[in-house]
Each structure stands twice: as structure tokens, then as C-alpha cells.
Coordinates of C-alpha atoms and ligand atoms in Angstrom, one line a residue:
M1 CA -20.6 1.9 1.0
A2 CA -18.9 4.3 -1.4
E3 CA -15.1 4.6 -1.4
L4 CA -15.3 8.2 -0.3
D5 CA -17.3 7.3 2.9
R6 CA -15.0 4.3 3.6
K7 CA -11.8 6.4 3.6
D8 CA -13.2 9.1 5.8
S9 CA -14.8 6.5 8.2
H10 CA -11.4 4.8 8.5
L11 CA -9.9 8.2 9.4
A12 CA -12.6 8.9 12.0
L13 CA -12.3 5.5 13.6
C14 CA -8.5 5.7 13.8
L15 CA -8.6 9.2 15.3
E16 CA -11.3 8.5 17.8
E17 CA -11.4 4.8 18.9
E18 CA -9.0 2.4 20.6
V19 CA -7.6 0.6 17.5
E20 CA -4.1 -0.3 18.6
F21 CA -2.5 -2.8 21.0
P22 CA 0.6 -1.3 22.5
G23 CA 2.6 -3.8 24.3
A24 CA 1.9 -6.6 21.8
S25 CA 4.7 -5.4 19.4
G26 CA 7.4 -7.3 21.4
F27 CA 9.7 -4.3 21.8
A28 CA 9.2 -4.0 25.6
G29 CA 10.7 -7.5 26.0
L30 CA 14.0 -6.4 24.5
R31 CA 16.7 -4.2 26.2
F32 CA 19.8 -2.4 25.0
D33 CA 23.0 -2.4 27.1
H34 CA 23.1 1.2 28.5
D35 CA 26.6 2.7 28.0
A36 CA 27.5 5.2 30.7
L37 CA 30.9 5.7 29.0
P38 CA 29.9 6.0 25.3
E39 CA 33.2 7.7 24.3
L40 CA 31.1 9.9 22.0
D41 CA 29.8 13.5 22.0
R42 CA 26.0 13.7 21.5
D43 CA 26.6 16.2 18.6
E44 CA 28.6 13.5 16.8
V45 CA 25.6 11.2 16.5
D46 CA 24.5 11.0 12.9
T47 CA 21.0 9.6 12.3
G48 CA 21.3 10.0 8.6
V49 CA 20.9 7.1 6.2
E50 CA 20.6 6.4 2.4
L51 CA 17.5 4.6 1.3
F52 CA 16.8 3.9 -2.4
G53 CA 19.6 6.3 -3.3
K54 CA 18.0 9.2 -1.3
R55 CA 19.6 10.8 1.7
L56 CA 17.3 10.8 4.7
A57 CA 18.1 12.9 7.9
A58 CA 16.8 9.9 9.9
P59 CA 15.7 6.3 9.0
I60 CA 12.1 7.2 9.3
V61 CA 9.1 7.1 6.9
I62 CA 5.7 8.4 7.6
A63 CA 3.6 5.3 6.9
S64 CA 1.0 4.8 4.1
M65 CA -2.2 6.2 5.3
T66 CA -4.5 8.4 3.3
G67 CA -5.7 10.4 0.3
G68 CA -8.8 10.6 -1.8
T69 CA -11.0 13.0 0.1
P70 CA -10.6 16.6 1.1
R71 CA -9.9 15.7 4.7
A72 CA -7.4 13.1 3.7
G73 CA -5.7 15.6 1.3
E74 CA -5.3 18.1 4.1
L75 CA -3.8 15.5 6.4
N76 CA -1.4 14.4 3.6
R77 CA -0.4 18.1 3.2
R78 CA 0.4 18.5 6.9
L79 CA 2.3 15.2 7.0
A80 CA 4.2 16.1 3.9
L81 CA 5.3 19.5 5.3
A82 CA 6.6 17.6 8.5
A83 CA 8.4 15.1 6.4
E84 CA 10.1 17.8 4.3
A85 CA 11.1 19.8 7.4
C86 CA 12.6 16.8 9.1
G87 CA 14.1 15.3 5.9
V88 CA 12.4 11.9 6.3
G89 CA 10.4 9.8 3.9
M90 CA 6.6 9.7 3.4
A91 CA 4.2 7.2 1.9
L92 CA 0.8 7.9 0.4
G93 CA -2.3 5.8 1.4
S94 CA -3.9 3.6 -1.2
Q95 CA -4.1 5.5 -4.5
R96 CA -6.9 3.3 -5.9
K97 CA -9.2 6.2 -5.7
M98 CA -6.9 8.1 -8.1
L99 CA -7.6 5.5 -10.8
E100 CA -11.3 5.5 -10.3
D101 CA -11.7 9.3 -9.9
P102 CA -8.8 11.3 -11.4
S103 CA -10.2 14.5 -9.7
T104 CA -8.8 13.2 -6.4
R105 CA -5.2 13.4 -7.7
A106 CA -4.7 16.7 -5.8
T107 CA -5.2 14.9 -2.5
F108 CA -2.2 12.7 -3.2
A109 CA 0.0 15.4 -4.8
V110 CA 2.0 16.1 -1.7
R111 CA 5.0 17.3 -3.7
D112 CA 3.0 20.4 -4.7
A113 CA 3.0 21.5 -1.0
A114 CA 6.4 19.9 -0.1
P115 CA 8.6 19.5 -3.1
G116 CA 11.6 18.7 -0.8
I117 CA 10.3 15.4 0.5
P118 CA 13.4 13.3 0.0
L119 CA 11.7 10.0 -0.6
L120 CA 8.0 9.5 -1.5
F121 CA 6.3 6.1 -1.8
G122 CA 3.1 5.3 -3.7
N123 CA 0.6 2.6 -2.6
V124 CA -2.1 0.3 -3.8
G125 CA -3.5 -3.1 -2.6
A126 CA -1.8 -6.1 -4.2
V127 CA -5.2 -7.7 -4.4
Q128 CA -6.2 -5.0 -6.9
L129 CA -4.1 -6.9 -9.4
N130 CA -7.1 -9.3 -9.4
Y131 CA -9.5 -6.4 -9.8
G132 CA -8.3 -4.7 -13.0
V133 CA -5.1 -3.0 -11.9
G134 CA -2.0 -3.8 -14.0
A135 CA 1.4 -2.4 -14.8
R136 CA 0.0 0.6 -16.8
E137 CA -2.1 1.7 -13.8
V138 CA 0.7 1.3 -11.3
R139 CA 3.0 3.4 -13.5
A140 CA 0.3 6.0 -13.8
L141 CA 0.0 6.1 -10.0
V142 CA 3.8 6.4 -9.6
E143 CA 4.1 9.2 -12.2
G144 CA 0.9 11.0 -11.1
A145 CA 2.2 11.6 -7.6
G146 CA 5.9 11.8 -8.4
C147 CA 6.8 8.7 -6.3
D148 CA 10.4 7.4 -5.9
A149 CA 9.2 3.9 -4.7
F150 CA 6.0 2.0 -4.5
Y151 CA 4.2 -0.2 -2.0
F152 CA 1.8 -3.0 -2.7
H153 CA -0.1 -3.7 0.5
L154 CA -1.1 -7.2 1.6
N155 CA -4.2 -7.1 3.7
P156 CA -6.1 -10.4 3.5
L157 CA -7.4 -10.1 7.1
Q158 CA -8.7 -6.6 6.6
E159 CA -10.5 -7.5 3.4
A160 CA -12.0 -10.5 5.1
I161 CA -13.6 -8.4 7.9
Q162 CA -14.4 -5.4 5.7
P163 CA -18.0 -5.3 4.5
G164 CA -17.8 -6.2 0.7
G165 CA -14.0 -6.7 0.9
D166 CA -11.9 -7.7 -2.1
T167 CA -11.0 -11.2 -1.0
R168 CA -9.8 -12.9 -4.2
F169 CA -6.2 -13.4 -3.2
S170 CA -5.4 -16.4 -5.4
G171 CA -3.0 -16.0 -8.3
L172 CA -1.2 -12.9 -7.0
L173 CA 2.3 -14.3 -7.0
P174 CA 2.6 -14.6 -10.8
K175 CA 0.9 -11.2 -11.3
L176 CA 3.4 -9.6 -8.8
R177 CA 6.3 -11.3 -10.6
E178 CA 5.1 -9.7 -13.9
V179 CA 4.0 -6.3 -12.7
V180 CA 6.7 -5.4 -10.2
P181 CA 9.6 -5.0 -12.7
Q182 CA 7.4 -2.7 -14.8
A183 CA 6.6 -0.2 -12.1
G184 CA 9.5 2.0 -13.0
V185 CA 10.6 2.4 -9.4
P186 CA 11.7 0.0 -6.6
V187 CA 8.7 -1.9 -5.2
L188 CA 8.1 -3.1 -1.7
L189 CA 5.4 -5.4 -0.2
K190 CA 3.9 -4.3 3.1
E191 CA 1.4 -5.8 5.5
V192 CA -1.0 -3.4 7.3
G193 CA -0.9 -4.7 10.9
S194 CA -0.7 -8.5 10.9
G195 CA 3.0 -8.8 10.1
I196 CA 5.1 -10.7 7.6
S197 CA 5.7 -14.2 8.8
R198 CA 8.4 -16.7 7.9
T199 CA 6.1 -18.4 5.4
T200 CA 5.2 -15.2 3.6
A201 CA 8.9 -13.9 3.7
A202 CA 9.9 -17.2 1.9
R203 CA 7.4 -16.5 -0.9
I204 CA 8.5 -12.9 -1.1
R205 CA 12.2 -14.0 -1.5
D206 CA 11.3 -15.4 -5.0
L207 CA 9.7 -12.1 -6.1
P208 CA 11.7 -9.3 -7.8
V209 CA 10.8 -6.8 -5.0
A210 CA 13.3 -4.4 -3.4
G211 CA 12.0 -4.9 0.1
V212 CA 9.2 -5.3 2.7
E213 CA 7.6 -3.4 5.4
T214 CA 6.5 -5.5 8.4
S215 CA 3.5 -3.8 9.8
G216 CA 3.3 -6.3 12.6
V217 CA 1.0 -6.8 15.6
G218 CA 1.2 -4.1 18.2
G219 CA 0.0 -1.1 16.3
T220 CA -3.1 -0.2 14.4
S221 CA -5.3 -3.3 13.9
W222 CA -7.3 -3.3 10.7
S223 CA -9.4 -6.2 11.9
K224 CA -10.4 -4.0 14.9
V225 CA -11.1 -1.0 12.7
E226 CA -13.3 -3.0 10.3
S227 CA -15.1 -4.6 13.2
L228 CA -16.0 -1.2 14.5
R229 CA -17.3 -0.2 11.0
T230 CA -19.5 -3.2 10.2
A231 CA -23.2 -3.4 11.1
D232 CA -23.1 -7.2 10.9
P233 CA -22.7 -8.7 14.4
V234 CA -21.1 -11.9 13.0
Q235 CA -18.5 -9.9 11.2
R236 CA -18.0 -7.7 14.2
G237 CA -17.3 -10.6 16.4
T238 CA -15.0 -12.2 13.9
G239 CA -13.0 -8.9 13.6
E240 CA -12.7 -8.6 17.4
L241 CA -11.4 -12.2 17.6
F242 CA -8.7 -11.5 15.0
A243 CA -7.8 -8.0 16.3
R244 CA -4.4 -9.2 17.6
W245 CA -3.9 -11.9 15.0
G246 CA -0.5 -12.2 13.3
V247 CA 3.2 -11.7 13.9
P248 CA 4.4 -9.2 16.6
T249 CA 6.5 -6.5 14.9
A250 CA 9.8 -7.2 16.7
E251 CA 9.5 -10.9 15.6
S252 CA 8.5 -10.0 12.1
V253 CA 11.5 -7.6 11.7
A254 CA 13.9 -10.4 12.8
I255 CA 12.3 -12.9 10.5
C256 CA 12.4 -10.6 7.5
R257 CA 16.0 -9.6 8.1
E258 CA 17.0 -13.3 8.2
A259 CA 14.9 -14.5 5.3
L260 CA 15.6 -11.5 3.1
P261 CA 19.2 -10.6 3.8
D262 CA 19.8 -8.5 0.6
R263 CA 16.5 -6.6 0.6
V264 CA 15.4 -3.5 2.4
V265 CA 13.4 -4.1 5.6
I266 CA 11.2 -1.3 7.0
A267 CA 9.9 -2.0 10.5
S268 CA 6.3 -0.8 11.3
G269 CA 3.4 -1.8 13.5
G270 CA 3.2 -0.1 16.9
I271 CA 6.5 1.8 16.8
R272 CA 5.6 4.6 19.2
N273 CA 8.9 6.2 20.2
G274 CA 12.6 6.5 19.4
I275 CA 13.6 3.7 21.8
E276 CA 11.3 1.3 19.9
A277 CA 12.7 2.7 16.6
A278 CA 16.2 2.0 17.8
K279 CA 15.3 -1.5 18.8
A280 CA 13.8 -2.2 15.4
L281 CA 17.0 -1.0 13.7
A282 CA 19.1 -3.1 16.0
L283 CA 17.0 -6.1 14.9
G284 CA 18.1 -5.4 11.4
A285 CA 15.6 -3.0 9.9
D286 CA 16.9 -0.4 7.5
A287 CA 14.3 2.2 8.5
V288 CA 11.1 2.4 10.6
S289 CA 7.7 3.6 9.6
V290 CA 5.0 5.1 11.8
A291 CA 1.3 5.7 11.1
L292 CA -1.3 6.3 13.8
P293 CA 0.5 8.7 16.2
L294 CA 1.5 10.9 13.3
L295 CA -2.0 10.9 11.9
R296 CA -3.4 11.9 15.3
A297 CA -0.8 14.7 15.5
A298 CA -1.5 15.9 12.0
D299 CA -5.2 16.0 12.8
R300 CA -4.5 18.4 15.6
S301 CA -2.3 20.7 13.4
A302 CA 0.6 20.9 11.0
E303 CA 2.8 22.1 13.9
D304 CA 1.9 19.1 16.0
A305 CA 2.8 16.7 13.2
L306 CA 6.2 18.4 12.9
L307 CA 6.7 18.2 16.7
A308 CA 5.8 14.5 16.9
L309 CA 8.2 13.7 14.1
R310 CA 11.0 15.9 15.6
Q311 CA 10.5 14.2 18.9
L312 CA 10.8 10.7 17.3
V313 CA 14.1 11.8 15.7
E314 CA 15.5 13.3 18.9
E315 CA 14.5 10.1 20.9
L316 CA 16.3 8.0 18.4
R317 CA 19.4 10.2 18.6
T318 CA 19.4 9.9 22.4
A319 CA 19.1 6.1 22.2
M320 CA 22.1 6.1 19.8
F321 CA 24.1 8.3 22.2
V322 CA 23.5 6.2 25.3
T323 CA 24.3 3.0 23.4
G324 CA 27.5 4.5 22.0
C325 CA 26.4 4.5 18.4
R326 CA 27.8 7.2 16.1
T327 CA 25.9 6.0 13.1
V328 CA 22.8 4.0 12.2
A329 CA 25.1 1.3 10.7
E330 CA 26.6 0.9 14.2
L331 CA 23.2 0.8 15.9
R332 CA 22.2 -2.0 13.5
L333 CA 24.9 -4.2 15.0
R334 CA 24.1 -3.5 18.6
P335 CA 22.9 -6.7 20.4
L336 CA 19.6 -6.6 22.3
A337 CA 19.0 -8.7 25.5
R338 CA 15.7 -10.1 26.7
A339 CA 14.4 -7.6 29.3
R340 CA 13.6 -8.9 32.8
D341 CA 10.2 -8.1 34.1
Y342 CA 11.5 -5.6 36.6
T343 CA 13.3 -3.4 34.1
A344 CA 11.9 -0.1 32.9
E345 CA 11.2 0.5 29.2
G346 CA 14.5 0.9 27.4
Ligands
FNR1 C1 -3.2 2.9 7.3 N1 -2.4 1.9 6.7 C2 -2.4 1.7 5.4 N2 -1.5 0.9 4.8 C3 -1.5 0.8 3.4 O1 -0.6 0.1 2.9 N3 -2.4 1.4 2.6 C4 -3.3 2.3 3.2 O2 -4.1 2.9 2.4 C5 -3.4 2.4 4.6 N4 -4.3 3.2 5.2 C6 -4.2 3.5 6.5 C7 -5.0 4.5 7.1 C8 -4.9 4.9 8.4 C9 -5.8 5.9 9.0 C10 -3.9 4.2 9.2 C11 -3.7 4.6 10.7 C12 -3.1 3.2 8.7 C13 -1.6 1.0 7.6 C14 -0.2 1.7 7.9 O3 0.5 2.0 6.8 C15 0.6 0.8 8.9 O4 1.0 -0.3 8.2 C16 -0.2 0.4 10.1 O5 -1.1 1.4 10.6 C17 0.8 0.0 11.3 O6 1.5 1.2 11.7 P1 1.1 1.9 13.1 O7 -0.2 2.6 12.9 O8 1.0 0.9 14.2 O9 2.2 2.9 13.3

């Protein structure tokens, strides 16, 4: 199937089908100590952070999703306007198409519509280093879209289920070691929904990367998406079996924080509201990243994308207020207890 069809069919499936596993992220099992005497005015709560030298109004990044087709370009434009208006970061979806067909550049050129996005991440699959992508191509992607940082995504499970997937994953560690320092911007490694485990984090520790994004279990499942896309019943069954495979997001954040103490950790995978964002930060994340709910909002309208993002920031602010945190730095030190079964969310 052509790349163009693949990207749009991913979008259609993510917009229309059940492709996520809320409840599996692990956040519901954690609880903050509510503070009824926070000794703090709500207006004093400052959600701002600095990430890669850029000031964000909140520790939030719109996750890597799309680009490469007219529909994807319009979604990117709406997401970019929301990111600019809220002063948060944004990531582009895989820019591989930009290398194969330079005419698709405009669908990734979100800074044309929203020059004020404070932090923009580029993206390509790490496995593409085994399929002809090298430092020159990565630099072209960074420069072509005006990126401040760059993600290599790690998606062995998705490629295994995807019809005709790129599954030659051997030899990537030495290639990453060579290419990462030549990208010209800070580089992060991200999963796409199966999480970064302790074993993977230990390998990443030896690479010259600036950070990781967890994308753990609980959010969009690419095994599930690809199982819905394939016509082969054996692949479909395999994709369904592995739909919840991997490390739950809450666990992956804690693992990455511990294993990579001096790197940036971005939490993602099933983060669906400001309470879960606050919990991810309290587990040690520097920022959180959200994909599917923002895509669905952007598909409705640019206004809905902005509303969804504003709501996330406001929920985070309220979580900080009722835990007595004036700053995100304070929130990151707040302990979390195991929730009892009878407690409500939060
Ligand atoms: C994604 N994701 C993704 N990740 C990546 O590194 N490169 C990509 O091109 C894409 N493409 C993509 C398309 C769509 C439609 C979605 C919904 C997601 C994965 C995304 O960045 C994130 O890691 C996961 O979706 C988990 O976050 P959520 O959806 O649970 O918030």
C-alpha cells in the first residue's frame, strides 16, 4: 500500500475506531494527598517550565502524529495554532514522506501558520537508519521544518504487525550513536505505545541522546491500529494479542526517571486529563505529551483543538493548586500513594 494511503488510513482508524486502552496506563492506581489548606492562591500557581532552553506556558507537548497528506497538513495546522495560542510544544509526525516526496513539505511546515510555537520537534523512525536515512537526511528534516529538537521513534511491535513493515532492527545502536550528535538539535528516543522498559532505558543510557518519551501502554495501541488495517487474518490475530503489550505509562515514567536521571523524560501514552498529567510529573517526568484526544479535537475544528489543550492546562493548574504546588518543580517532588479501590479518580 502506498505511503499516502497508509498515513490517511492511520488517521481514519485513530479517529473512528476503539484503539486505546484507558485504565491500563497505571495512573488510576496512584493518588495525590489532597491539601485543603494549600496556603496558596490559585493565581499564584505557575505551570510554566523551561525545556531545551525554550519557555513553555505548561509542561505539555502535542505528540508526534501526522503530516504528508492534505488532510494531515490541515490537522497539523490546527494543532499548531492551538500550541501557539497555549504556549506549549508540538511534535510533527514521521517526516519520512518529506524525504521521499519533497512536495509534501508544506504539510509539515507548521511554523508558516504558527510561527510562535515555542518548541517544535521533528520525527522519523529509528529503523529508517537501516533503510537509507543518515545524518544528512535527519539534518534536512530538522532544517526543512524549522525544528528545535528531534525524535527518533522506536516501533518494533508496530512494524511487526504492519503489512510490509520495516522490521530490520539490528545494528541500530551504533548507527544512533553516530547520527545523533550530527542532528544539529537535541535528540530524543520515543516509543509509540508499548513503553520504554528498564532493559531499553539501560541501552539508551549509553547513547548521546537528550532524553526519552515513554509512550507506554494505556493510550493509542499501534498493534491494535495495524491489526484493524491488515487483511491477513493471522496478522490481525497477532495484532489483537499484542494490543496491550508493553510497559504501562506510569511504570515507564518511573523507570526512565530512575535509569536516566540526567536526561529529559517526557511522559506519554494514555494521558487523558490534567490529573494524569500531574501524576506523570510527580513520577519525575519533565513534561507530558498527548496524541489521540488532541487529534480527535483537531479533526472537529481548530477551536476544539484549542479548547482541549486549554482544558488540559487548566486541569493541571487545579491539580497543582489542591496539592499546594506553586511551581512544576514542587509538583515533581510530591509523593503519590497507591490508591485504594474505593477512591475516586484523583
Ligand atoms: C501517532 N504516533 C506517532 N509517533 C511517532 O513517533 N511518529 C508518528 O508518525 C506517529 N504517528 C501517529 C499518528 C496518530 C494518528 C497517532 C494517534 C499517534 C504516536 C504518538 O506520538 C504517541 O506516542 C501515542 O499515540 C501515545 O499517545 P496517546 O495517543 O495515548 O496520547
